């Protein structure tokens, strides 16, 4: 790009920066020297390929979504939390908010994630262990007691039973007297990554996609700020994928949901702002920063050029980041604080919109209160002390970071081609029921391609670790230690007994005929093809349980079993 075009872009950026609201904060170095909100080529310099980098707040958004970077608003500190029963988790949320957490993020226990009630025989021993147990809307009321849902953005990490859990959240808001249309938050919902990596699905892909389409339609029509999907690379990376695989599979999944929305006749400029993303921040600092920058650029280009998105918001890739759970070690666990800080810094330098920092004990158990506090403070140290929020995309223009960004983008494009090619194998006539990328994803799920590719990468890394080519402090290098054992959080089995007792008490107090009628209404909608959210809301209002709602749908649609493969 020639010098004049670069200067014209700078003037455009400056006008938008001047007009935007900034935080009331000191934007100087620790020594008191002024810093610019963004840096670019020196006046008069040419820069080959600058159109791919650009200025913050404009297409292709490599350098971030906002002209102000974090000067307008810092990232959201959103610590993922949940354990025991709704009462205990509610206490933890109030602690997080009082300590400066910016939003909530609900972790559910395994029975809830699988759409089972706490008294289901399969739930035995799991209730309240890896997250909070939620059986019905009554639990959701307790979970958010004294937390005004209209004022706090709430993320819920659940995908198989995402839609009934969303209905419980809506009903909890209704019972707080909050108008559902003002709700803001995120539901994970991403079923593609369940088949690809996390393995927590309920049905075959098709009924899940139908429910997701219903949800997208419902939110686009009535809850404009809500993000019904958090398309997730985190679990794909944690399963052993490389950075480029994480990026490409996740963005492809995002394209799949765009194709789903389009196939339902929705307007891309209306529903696309509801698609958000979720990535892992692993420990290779620069590779991660490049991944985040490439993610925004690829998404904006595909949304504009392939799917016809016209508005900026529909071209934006907004993402949450979690530091890499898989990088934590049980050996010398205090080192995990350092790893997490480095990973969090990469996320921030990559322009994350929201961030979770892992606690040092998370490889052993759910975080203790003390470990949770250190994790939160890690973000606050970055935000308040280090000056990283002063300048947008401070690594933009680094030869290393720009070349890594280009390389990851090129690798991702090759993977998109492989996915499209799989789609064509499934539908050689080019007649795709939802869209070409979706056909490729479904084919890759069915024939175990994604799982195989990830396993291959995980195997290569493990071999490198065992040979000592890749090093992990405390594991295969520098193994001696003087630190003792950690105090870890233990969830008592009493929680399960009490949750089961409460569930039975609530079930015996409800109007059974109303529950039955509502569940029948849901099944009728499942058969007729009507949008399922309203009948599901009726079932939730009648205190039908999550297990009952998912149970009738399992009876209707059947369950999915993964094909075995090598
Ligand atoms: C979009 C995100 C990513 C972030 O939403 P947030 O509300 O926090 O932030 P945001 O939308 O970026 O910003 C809030 C508002 O401020 C505006 N805003 C932000 N920065 C601005 C700036 N510089 N200038 C002007 N406006 C700005 C935004 O446009 C937005 O307004 P408007 O709304 O008006 O636009 C959302 O989807 C989210 O919160 N995701 C979290 C997902 C999550 O927690 N997942 C946990 C998974 S945990 C998991 O899976 C477990 C893994 C495991 O451990 O096993």
Coordinates of C-alpha atoms and ligand atoms in Angstrom, one line a residue:
X1 CA 0.0 0.0 0.0
X2 CA 1.4 3.4 -0.9
X3 CA 2.1 6.1 1.7
X4 CA -0.9 8.3 0.7
X5 CA -3.4 5.4 1.2
X6 CA -1.9 4.6 4.6
X7 CA -2.2 8.3 5.6
X8 CA -5.8 8.4 4.4
X9 CA -6.5 5.4 6.6
X10 CA -4.8 7.0 9.6
X11 CA -7.0 10.1 9.2
X12 CA -10.1 7.9 9.0
X13 CA -9.1 6.1 12.1
X14 CA -8.2 9.4 13.9
X15 CA -11.6 10.9 13.2
X16 CA -13.4 7.8 14.6
X17 CA -11.1 7.7 17.6
X18 CA -11.7 11.4 18.4
X19 CA -15.5 10.9 18.2
X20 CA -15.5 7.7 20.4
X21 CA -15.9 7.6 24.1
X22 CA -12.8 6.9 26.1
X23 CA -12.3 5.6 29.6
X24 CA -11.3 8.2 32.2
X25 CA -7.8 6.7 32.7
X26 CA -4.2 7.7 32.6
X27 CA -2.8 6.6 29.2
X28 CA 0.9 7.2 29.9
X29 CA 3.8 4.9 30.6
X30 CA 4.8 4.1 34.2
X31 CA 7.4 6.8 33.8
X32 CA 4.7 9.3 32.8
X33 CA 5.5 9.5 29.1
X34 CA 2.5 9.9 26.7
X35 CA 1.7 7.0 24.4
X36 CA -0.4 7.0 21.2
X37 CA -3.7 5.0 21.1
X38 CA -2.2 3.1 18.1
X39 CA 1.0 2.9 16.1
X40 CA 1.4 2.4 12.4
X41 CA 3.9 3.0 9.6
X42 CA 5.8 6.3 9.9
X43 CA 4.3 9.1 7.7
X44 CA 5.7 8.8 4.2
X45 CA 6.5 5.0 4.5
X46 CA 5.0 2.4 2.1
X47 CA 4.0 -0.9 3.6
X48 CA 3.4 -3.9 1.3
X49 CA 0.2 -5.6 2.2
X50 CA -0.9 -3.0 4.7
X51 CA -4.5 -3.5 3.6
X52 CA -4.4 -6.8 5.4
X53 CA -3.3 -5.1 8.7
X54 CA -5.1 -1.8 8.6
X55 CA -6.2 0.3 11.5
X56 CA -8.2 -0.7 14.6
X57 CA -12.0 -0.5 14.1
X58 CA -12.1 -1.1 10.4
X59 CA -12.2 -4.0 8.0
X60 CA -10.5 -6.5 8.1
X61 CA -10.3 -5.9 11.9
X62 CA -6.9 -7.6 12.2
X63 CA -6.0 -4.9 14.7
X64 CA -9.3 -5.1 16.7
X65 CA -12.9 -4.1 16.5
X66 CA -12.8 -0.7 18.0
X67 CA -10.8 2.5 17.0
X68 CA -10.2 3.0 20.8
X69 CA -8.9 -0.6 21.5
X70 CA -9.2 -1.0 25.3
X71 CA -9.2 2.7 25.8
X72 CA -13.0 2.7 25.2
X73 CA -13.7 -0.3 27.4
X74 CA -11.4 -3.0 28.8
X75 CA -12.0 -6.6 28.2
X76 CA -14.6 -8.3 30.4
X77 CA -13.2 -10.3 33.3
X78 CA -15.4 -13.3 33.1
X79 CA -14.4 -16.1 35.5
X80 CA -16.1 -19.5 34.7
X81 CA -17.5 -20.8 38.0
X82 CA -20.0 -23.3 39.4
X83 CA -20.0 -26.1 41.9
X84 CA -22.3 -27.9 44.3
X85 CA -25.8 -26.6 44.4
X86 CA -27.3 -23.4 43.1
X87 CA -27.1 -21.9 46.6
X88 CA -23.3 -22.4 46.9
X89 CA -22.7 -21.2 43.4
X90 CA -24.8 -18.1 44.0
X91 CA -22.5 -17.2 46.9
X92 CA -19.4 -17.6 44.7
X93 CA -20.9 -15.3 42.0
X94 CA -21.6 -12.6 44.5
X95 CA -18.0 -12.9 45.6
X96 CA -16.7 -12.7 42.0
X97 CA -18.9 -9.6 41.3
X98 CA -17.9 -7.9 44.6
X99 CA -14.2 -8.6 43.8
X100 CA -14.5 -6.8 40.4
X101 CA -15.5 -9.6 38.0
X102 CA -17.3 -8.0 35.0
X103 CA -19.7 -10.7 34.1
X104 CA -20.9 -14.2 35.1
X105 CA -20.0 -17.5 33.5
X106 CA -21.9 -20.6 34.6
X107 CA -20.2 -24.0 34.8
X108 CA -22.7 -26.9 35.0
X109 CA -22.2 -30.3 36.5
X110 CA -22.0 -33.4 34.2
X111 CA -25.6 -34.6 34.7
X112 CA -26.8 -31.1 33.6
X113 CA -24.4 -31.0 30.7
X114 CA -25.9 -34.4 29.6
X115 CA -29.5 -33.4 30.1
X116 CA -30.0 -35.7 33.1
X117 CA -31.7 -35.0 36.4
X118 CA -29.8 -35.3 39.7
X119 CA -31.8 -38.4 40.7
X120 CA -31.1 -40.2 37.4
X121 CA -29.1 -43.4 38.1
X122 CA -26.4 -42.2 35.6
X123 CA -25.9 -39.1 37.7
X124 CA -24.8 -40.9 40.8
X125 CA -21.5 -39.5 42.2
X126 CA -21.4 -36.6 39.7
X127 CA -24.0 -34.2 41.1
X128 CA -22.4 -30.7 41.7
X129 CA -18.9 -32.0 41.0
X130 CA -17.6 -30.2 37.9
X131 CA -20.1 -27.4 38.1
X132 CA -23.5 -26.5 39.5
X133 CA -26.4 -28.9 39.5
X134 CA -29.5 -27.4 37.8
X135 CA -32.6 -29.6 37.5
X136 CA -35.4 -27.0 36.9
X137 CA -36.3 -23.3 36.8
X138 CA -36.5 -23.3 40.6
X139 CA -32.7 -24.0 40.7
X140 CA -32.1 -21.2 38.2
X141 CA -34.0 -18.8 40.5
X142 CA -31.7 -19.7 43.4
X143 CA -28.6 -19.5 41.1
X144 CA -29.3 -15.9 40.3
X145 CA -30.9 -14.8 43.6
X146 CA -30.1 -11.1 44.3
X147 CA -28.2 -10.8 41.0
X148 CA -30.3 -8.6 38.6
X149 CA -30.2 -10.5 35.3
X150 CA -31.1 -7.3 33.4
X151 CA -27.8 -5.7 34.5
X152 CA -25.3 -8.5 34.4
X153 CA -24.1 -10.3 31.2
X154 CA -24.3 -14.0 31.9
X155 CA -22.6 -16.7 29.9
X156 CA -23.8 -20.3 30.2
X157 CA -21.5 -23.1 29.1
X158 CA -23.7 -25.8 27.9
X159 CA -24.4 -27.2 24.4
X160 CA -26.3 -30.5 24.3
X161 CA -29.2 -29.2 26.4
X162 CA -28.5 -25.5 25.7
X163 CA -32.0 -24.7 24.6
X164 CA -33.9 -26.0 27.7
X165 CA -31.3 -24.4 30.0
X166 CA -31.7 -21.1 28.1
X167 CA -35.5 -21.4 28.7
X168 CA -34.8 -21.8 32.4
X169 CA -32.7 -18.6 32.3
X170 CA -35.5 -16.7 30.6
X171 CA -38.0 -17.9 33.1
X172 CA -35.7 -16.9 36.0
X173 CA -35.5 -13.4 34.4
X174 CA -39.3 -13.3 34.1
X175 CA -39.6 -14.2 37.8
X176 CA -37.2 -11.4 38.6
X177 CA -39.5 -9.1 36.7
X178 CA -36.9 -8.5 34.0
X179 CA -38.1 -7.9 30.4
X180 CA -36.4 -10.7 28.5
X181 CA -35.7 -8.5 25.5
X182 CA -33.1 -6.6 27.5
X183 CA -31.1 -9.7 28.5
X184 CA -27.5 -9.8 27.4
X185 CA -25.3 -12.8 27.6
X186 CA -24.0 -15.9 25.8
X187 CA -25.1 -19.5 25.5
X188 CA -22.4 -21.9 24.3
X189 CA -24.8 -24.1 22.2
X190 CA -22.0 -25.2 19.8
X191 CA -22.9 -28.7 19.0
X192 CA -20.4 -29.2 16.2
X193 CA -17.5 -29.0 18.6
X194 CA -19.2 -31.6 20.8
X195 CA -19.0 -34.1 18.1
X196 CA -15.5 -32.9 17.1
X197 CA -13.9 -32.8 20.6
X198 CA -15.9 -32.4 23.8
X199 CA -18.3 -35.3 23.2
X200 CA -21.4 -34.1 25.1
X201 CA -24.2 -34.4 22.7
X202 CA -27.8 -35.7 23.2
X203 CA -29.1 -36.5 19.7
X204 CA -28.0 -36.9 16.1
X205 CA -26.6 -33.6 14.6
X206 CA -29.8 -32.8 12.6
X207 CA -32.3 -32.4 15.5
X208 CA -29.6 -30.4 17.4
X209 CA -29.2 -28.1 14.4
X210 CA -33.0 -27.7 14.2
X211 CA -33.1 -26.6 17.8
X212 CA -30.2 -24.2 17.3
X213 CA -32.0 -22.7 14.3
X214 CA -35.0 -22.2 16.5
X215 CA -32.9 -20.5 19.1
X216 CA -31.2 -18.2 16.5
X217 CA -34.6 -17.3 15.1
X218 CA -36.0 -16.6 18.6
X219 CA -33.1 -14.4 19.7
X220 CA -32.8 -12.5 16.4
X221 CA -36.4 -11.6 16.7
X222 CA -36.7 -10.7 20.4
X223 CA -33.5 -10.6 22.3
X224 CA -31.2 -8.5 20.1
X225 CA -28.1 -8.3 22.4
X226 CA -28.1 -12.0 23.4
X227 CA -25.5 -14.2 21.8
X228 CA -27.1 -17.6 21.3
X229 CA -23.9 -19.3 20.2
X230 CA -20.3 -19.2 21.4
X231 CA -18.5 -21.1 18.7
X232 CA -15.8 -22.9 20.6
X233 CA -12.2 -23.8 19.7
X234 CA -11.2 -24.2 23.3
X235 CA -12.2 -27.8 23.6
X236 CA -10.8 -28.6 20.2
X237 CA -7.4 -27.2 21.2
X238 CA -7.5 -28.9 24.6
X239 CA -8.1 -32.2 22.8
X240 CA -4.7 -31.8 21.2
X241 CA -5.3 -29.7 18.0
X242 CA -2.7 -27.3 16.7
X243 CA -3.3 -23.6 16.8
X244 CA -4.2 -23.6 13.0
X245 CA -6.6 -26.6 13.5
X246 CA -8.3 -24.9 16.4
X247 CA -8.7 -21.8 14.4
X248 CA -9.9 -23.4 11.2
X249 CA -12.3 -26.0 12.7
X250 CA -13.8 -23.3 14.9
X251 CA -14.3 -20.8 12.1
X252 CA -15.6 -23.5 9.8
X253 CA -18.2 -24.4 12.6
X254 CA -19.0 -20.7 12.7
X255 CA -19.6 -20.7 8.9
X256 CA -21.8 -23.7 9.4
X257 CA -24.0 -21.8 11.8
X258 CA -24.1 -18.9 9.3
X259 CA -25.3 -21.3 6.6
X260 CA -27.9 -22.6 9.1
X261 CA -29.2 -19.1 9.7
X262 CA -29.3 -18.4 6.0
X263 CA -31.1 -21.7 5.3
X264 CA -33.8 -20.7 7.7
X265 CA -34.3 -17.4 5.8
X266 CA -32.8 -15.2 8.4
X267 CA -31.0 -11.9 7.5
X268 CA -27.3 -12.3 8.0
X269 CA -26.9 -8.7 9.2
X270 CA -29.5 -9.4 11.9
X271 CA -28.3 -12.8 13.2
X272 CA -24.6 -12.8 12.7
X273 CA -23.9 -10.3 15.6
X274 CA -25.3 -13.1 17.8
X275 CA -22.5 -15.4 16.8
X276 CA -19.6 -15.1 19.2
X277 CA -16.4 -17.2 19.6
X278 CA -14.4 -18.8 22.3
X279 CA -10.7 -19.7 22.0
X280 CA -7.9 -21.2 24.0
X281 CA -4.8 -19.2 24.9
X282 CA -2.0 -21.7 25.0
X283 CA 1.5 -21.1 26.2
X284 CA 3.2 -20.3 22.9
X285 CA 2.9 -16.5 23.3
X286 CA 3.4 -15.2 19.8
X287 CA 1.6 -18.0 18.0
X288 CA -1.5 -17.3 20.1
X289 CA -1.5 -13.6 19.4
X290 CA -1.2 -14.3 15.7
X291 CA -4.1 -16.8 15.9
X292 CA -6.4 -14.2 17.4
X293 CA -5.5 -11.6 14.9
X294 CA -5.9 -14.0 12.0
X295 CA -9.3 -15.1 13.4
X296 CA -10.7 -11.6 13.1
X297 CA -9.4 -11.1 9.6
X298 CA -10.6 -14.4 8.2
X299 CA -14.0 -14.1 9.7
X300 CA -14.6 -10.5 8.4
X301 CA -13.5 -11.6 4.9
X302 CA -15.7 -14.6 4.7
X303 CA -18.7 -12.8 6.2
X304 CA -18.4 -10.0 3.7
X305 CA -17.3 -11.8 0.6
X306 CA -18.9 -15.3 1.0
X307 CA -22.0 -14.7 3.1
X308 CA -22.8 -11.1 2.1
X309 CA -22.7 -9.4 5.5
X310 CA -22.9 -5.7 5.1
X311 CA -22.7 -4.2 8.6
X312 CA -19.6 -4.1 10.6
X313 CA -21.2 -5.9 13.6
X314 CA -22.1 -8.8 11.3
X315 CA -18.4 -8.9 10.1
X316 CA -17.0 -8.7 13.6
X317 CA -15.5 -11.7 15.3
X318 CA -16.0 -11.2 19.0
X319 CA -14.4 -13.7 21.3
X320 CA -13.9 -14.9 24.8
X321 CA -10.6 -16.6 25.8
X322 CA -9.7 -19.1 28.4
X323 CA -6.1 -19.8 29.3
X324 CA -5.1 -23.3 28.5
X325 CA -6.3 -25.8 31.1
X326 CA -4.2 -28.4 29.4
X327 CA -1.0 -26.4 30.0
X328 CA -1.5 -26.6 33.8
X329 CA 0.5 -29.2 35.7
X330 CA -0.2 -31.1 38.8
X331 CA 3.6 -31.1 39.5
X332 CA 4.8 -27.8 41.1
X333 CA 1.3 -26.3 40.7
X334 CA 2.3 -22.7 41.7
X335 CA 4.1 -22.5 38.3
X336 CA 0.6 -22.5 36.9
X337 CA 0.1 -18.9 38.0
X338 CA 3.0 -17.9 35.7
X339 CA 1.7 -19.9 32.7
X340 CA -1.7 -18.4 33.1
X341 CA -0.4 -14.9 33.3
X342 CA 1.6 -15.4 30.1
X343 CA -1.4 -16.9 28.3
X344 CA -3.7 -14.2 29.5
X345 CA -1.2 -11.6 28.2
X346 CA -1.3 -13.2 24.8
X347 CA -5.1 -13.1 24.8
X348 CA -5.1 -9.4 25.7
X349 CA -2.4 -8.6 23.1
X350 CA -4.5 -10.5 20.6
X351 CA -7.5 -8.3 21.5
X352 CA -9.8 -10.6 23.4
X353 CA -13.2 -9.2 24.3
X354 CA -13.6 -11.3 27.4
X355 CA -11.3 -13.5 29.5
X356 CA -11.1 -16.3 32.0
X357 CA -7.9 -17.1 33.7
X358 CA -7.5 -20.6 35.2
X359 CA -6.8 -21.1 38.8
X360 CA -3.5 -22.8 39.8
X361 CA -5.3 -25.8 41.3
X362 CA -7.6 -26.6 38.3
X363 CA -5.7 -29.6 37.2
X364 CA -6.5 -31.2 40.5
X365 CA -10.0 -30.0 41.4
X366 CA -12.4 -27.1 41.0
X367 CA -10.7 -23.9 42.2
X368 CA -10.5 -23.1 45.9
X369 CA -11.6 -19.7 46.9
X370 CA -8.0 -18.6 47.3
X371 CA -6.9 -20.0 44.0
X372 CA -10.0 -18.3 42.3
X373 CA -8.9 -15.0 43.8
X374 CA -5.4 -15.2 42.5
X375 CA -6.7 -16.1 39.0
X376 CA -8.9 -13.0 39.1
X377 CA -6.1 -10.8 40.4
X378 CA -3.9 -12.0 37.5
X379 CA -6.3 -10.3 35.1
X380 CA -6.5 -7.2 37.3
X381 CA -2.7 -6.9 37.4
X382 CA -2.5 -7.0 33.6
X383 CA -5.4 -4.5 33.3
X384 CA -4.4 -2.0 36.0
X385 CA -0.6 -2.1 36.2
X386 CA 1.1 -3.2 33.0
X387 CA -0.1 -0.5 30.5
X388 CA -1.2 -3.2 28.0
X389 CA -4.6 -1.5 27.7
X390 CA -3.1 1.8 26.5
X391 CA -2.4 0.9 22.9
X392 CA -4.4 -1.0 20.4
X393 CA -2.7 -4.0 18.8
X394 CA 0.7 -3.1 20.1
X395 CA 2.4 -5.9 18.2
X396 CA 0.9 -5.0 14.8
X397 CA 3.7 -4.4 12.4
X398 CA 6.1 -6.8 14.1
X399 CA 7.7 -8.8 11.3
X400 CA 7.4 -11.9 13.4
X401 CA 3.8 -11.5 14.4
X402 CA 2.6 -10.3 11.0
X403 CA 4.2 -13.3 9.3
X404 CA 2.8 -15.7 11.8
X405 CA -0.6 -14.2 11.3
X406 CA -0.3 -14.7 7.6
X407 CA 0.9 -18.3 8.0
X408 CA -1.9 -19.3 10.3
X409 CA -4.4 -17.7 8.0
X410 CA -3.0 -19.6 5.0
X411 CA -3.0 -22.9 7.0
X412 CA -6.7 -22.2 8.0
X413 CA -7.6 -21.6 4.3
X414 CA -6.1 -25.0 3.4
X415 CA -8.2 -26.7 6.0
X416 CA -11.4 -24.9 4.8
X417 CA -10.7 -26.4 1.4
X418 CA -10.4 -29.9 2.9
X419 CA -13.7 -29.4 4.7
X420 CA -15.4 -28.2 1.5
X421 CA -14.0 -31.1 -0.4
X422 CA -15.5 -33.5 2.2
X423 CA -18.8 -31.7 1.7
X424 CA -18.6 -32.3 -2.0
X425 CA -17.9 -36.0 -1.4
X426 CA -21.2 -36.2 0.6
X427 CA -23.1 -34.2 -2.0
X428 CA -21.3 -34.5 -5.4
X429 CA -24.2 -32.7 -7.1
X430 CA -23.4 -29.6 -5.1
X431 CA -27.0 -29.7 -3.6
X432 CA -26.2 -29.1 0.1
X433 CA -29.2 -29.3 2.5
X434 CA -27.8 -26.4 4.7
X435 CA -24.6 -25.3 3.0
X436 CA -21.3 -26.5 1.6
X437 CA -19.3 -26.0 4.7
X438 CA -22.0 -27.6 6.9
X439 CA -22.0 -30.7 4.6
X440 CA -18.3 -30.9 5.0
X441 CA -18.5 -30.7 8.8
X442 CA -21.2 -33.3 9.0
X443 CA -19.3 -35.6 6.8
X444 CA -16.1 -35.1 8.8
X445 CA -18.0 -35.8 12.0
X446 CA -19.6 -39.0 10.6
X447 CA -16.4 -40.5 9.2
X448 CA -14.3 -39.4 12.2
X449 CA -12.0 -37.2 10.2
X450 CA -11.9 -34.3 12.8
X451 CA -11.2 -36.7 15.6
X452 CA -8.5 -38.5 13.7
X453 CA -6.7 -35.2 12.7
X454 CA -6.8 -34.0 16.3
X455 CA -5.6 -37.3 17.6
X456 CA -2.7 -37.2 15.1
X457 CA -1.6 -33.8 16.4
X458 CA -2.0 -34.8 20.0
X459 CA 0.2 -37.9 19.3
X460 CA 2.9 -35.8 17.6
X461 CA 3.0 -33.4 20.6
X462 CA 3.1 -36.2 23.1
X463 CA 6.0 -37.8 21.3
X464 CA 7.9 -34.5 21.2
X465 CA 7.3 -34.2 25.0
X466 CA 8.5 -37.7 25.6
X467 CA 11.7 -37.2 23.5
X468 CA 12.3 -34.0 25.4
X469 CA 12.0 -31.8 22.3
X470 CA 9.2 -29.9 23.9
X471 CA 9.7 -29.1 27.5
X472 CA 7.3 -28.6 30.5
X473 CA 8.9 -27.3 33.7
X474 CA 8.3 -29.6 36.6
X475 CA 7.3 -32.4 34.2
X476 CA 10.2 -33.3 32.0
X477 CA 12.6 -30.6 33.0
X478 CA 13.5 -28.9 36.3
X479 CA 11.6 -31.5 38.3
X480 CA 12.9 -31.1 41.8
X481 CA 10.7 -29.0 44.1
X482 CA 10.3 -27.9 47.7
X483 CA 6.7 -26.9 47.6
X484 CA 4.1 -29.0 49.5
X485 CA 0.6 -30.2 48.6
X486 CA -2.2 -27.7 47.9
X487 CA -5.4 -27.5 49.9
X488 CA -8.0 -28.4 47.2
X489 CA -11.8 -27.9 47.1
X490 CA -13.8 -31.0 47.8
X491 CA -17.5 -31.1 47.0
X492 CA -19.3 -33.2 49.6
X493 CA -21.6 -36.0 48.6
X494 CA -24.1 -34.5 50.9
X495 CA -24.7 -32.0 48.1
X496 CA -26.0 -34.8 45.9
X497 CA -28.3 -36.2 48.6
X498 CA -29.7 -32.8 49.3
X499 CA -30.2 -32.0 45.6
X500 CA -32.1 -35.2 45.1
X501 CA -34.3 -34.6 48.1
X502 CA -35.1 -31.1 46.9
X503 CA -35.9 -32.3 43.4
X504 CA -38.3 -34.9 44.7
X505 CA -40.0 -32.4 47.0
X506 CA -40.4 -29.9 44.1
X507 CA -41.8 -32.6 41.8
X508 CA -44.4 -33.7 44.4
X509 CA -45.5 -30.0 44.8
X510 CA -46.1 -29.2 41.1
X511 CA -49.2 -29.6 38.9
X512 CA -48.5 -32.9 37.1
X513 CA -51.3 -32.4 34.5
X514 CA -49.8 -29.0 33.6
X515 CA -46.3 -30.6 33.2
X516 CA -47.7 -33.5 31.1
X517 CA -49.7 -31.1 28.8
X518 CA -46.6 -28.9 28.3
X519 CA -44.3 -31.8 27.5
X520 CA -46.9 -33.1 25.0
X521 CA -47.0 -29.6 23.4
X522 CA -43.3 -29.7 23.0
X523 CA -43.4 -33.1 21.3
X524 CA -46.2 -31.8 19.0
X525 CA -43.9 -28.9 18.0
X526 CA -41.0 -31.3 17.4
X527 CA -43.2 -33.2 15.0
X528 CA -44.8 -30.2 13.2
X529 CA -41.5 -28.4 12.6
X530 CA -42.8 -25.3 14.6
X531 CA -40.3 -23.2 16.6
X532 CA -39.8 -25.1 19.8
X533 CA -38.8 -22.3 22.2
X534 CA -42.3 -21.2 23.2
X535 CA -43.6 -24.7 24.1
X536 CA -40.4 -25.4 25.9
X537 CA -40.8 -22.2 27.9
X538 CA -44.3 -23.5 28.9
X539 CA -42.7 -26.7 30.1
X540 CA -40.1 -24.9 32.1
X541 CA -42.7 -22.6 33.7
X542 CA -44.6 -25.7 34.8
X543 CA -41.3 -26.8 36.5
X544 CA -40.7 -29.7 34.1
X545 CA -37.2 -30.8 34.9
X546 CA -34.3 -30.8 32.5
X547 CA -34.2 -34.6 32.5
X548 CA -37.9 -34.8 31.6
X549 CA -37.6 -32.2 28.8
X550 CA -34.5 -33.9 27.3
X551 CA -36.1 -37.3 27.9
X552 CA -39.2 -36.8 25.8
X553 CA -36.9 -35.4 23.0
X554 CA -34.6 -38.4 23.3
X555 CA -37.7 -40.6 22.9
X556 CA -38.8 -38.6 19.9
X557 CA -35.4 -38.2 18.1
X558 CA -33.3 -41.1 19.4
X559 CA -29.7 -40.8 20.7
X560 CA -26.4 -40.6 18.8
X561 CA -23.6 -43.1 19.1
X562 CA -20.2 -42.1 17.7
X563 CA -18.9 -44.4 15.0
X564 CA -15.8 -46.3 16.1
X565 CA -12.7 -45.5 14.0
X566 CA -8.9 -45.8 14.0
Ligands
LIG1 C1 -19.0 -11.3 22.9 C2 -18.4 -12.0 24.1 C3 -17.2 -12.8 23.7 C4 -18.1 -10.9 25.1 O1 -19.2 -10.2 25.5 P1 -19.1 -9.0 26.6 O2 -20.4 -8.5 26.9 O3 -18.3 -9.5 27.8 O4 -18.2 -8.0 25.9 P2 -18.3 -7.2 24.6 O5 -19.6 -7.6 23.8 O6 -17.1 -7.2 23.8 O7 -18.5 -5.7 25.1 C5 -19.6 -5.3 25.8 C6 -20.2 -4.0 25.2 O8 -19.2 -3.0 25.1 C7 -19.0 -2.6 23.8 N1 -17.5 -2.3 23.7 C8 -16.5 -3.1 24.0 N2 -15.3 -2.4 23.8 C9 -15.6 -1.2 23.3 C10 -14.9 -0.1 22.8 N3 -13.6 -0.1 22.9 N4 -15.6 1.0 22.4 C11 -16.9 1.0 22.3 N5 -17.7 -0.1 22.7 C12 -17.0 -1.1 23.2 C13 -19.4 -3.8 23.0 O9 -19.6 -3.4 21.6 C14 -20.6 -4.3 23.7 O10 -21.7 -3.5 23.4 P3 -22.9 -4.1 22.5 O11 -23.4 -5.3 23.3 O12 -23.9 -3.0 22.5 O13 -22.3 -4.4 21.2 C15 -19.5 -12.9 24.7 O14 -20.0 -13.8 23.8 C16 -19.1 -13.6 26.0 O15 -19.2 -13.0 27.0 N6 -18.6 -14.8 25.9 C17 -18.2 -15.5 27.1 C18 -18.3 -17.0 26.8 C19 -17.8 -17.7 28.0 O16 -17.7 -17.2 29.1 N7 -17.5 -19.0 27.9 C20 -17.0 -19.8 28.9 C21 -16.7 -21.1 28.4 S1 -16.0 -22.1 29.6 C22 -15.9 -23.6 29.0 O17 -16.3 -23.9 27.9 C23 -15.2 -24.6 29.9 C24 -14.0 -25.1 29.4 C25 -13.4 -26.0 30.5 O18 -12.7 -25.6 31.4 O19 -13.7 -27.2 30.3

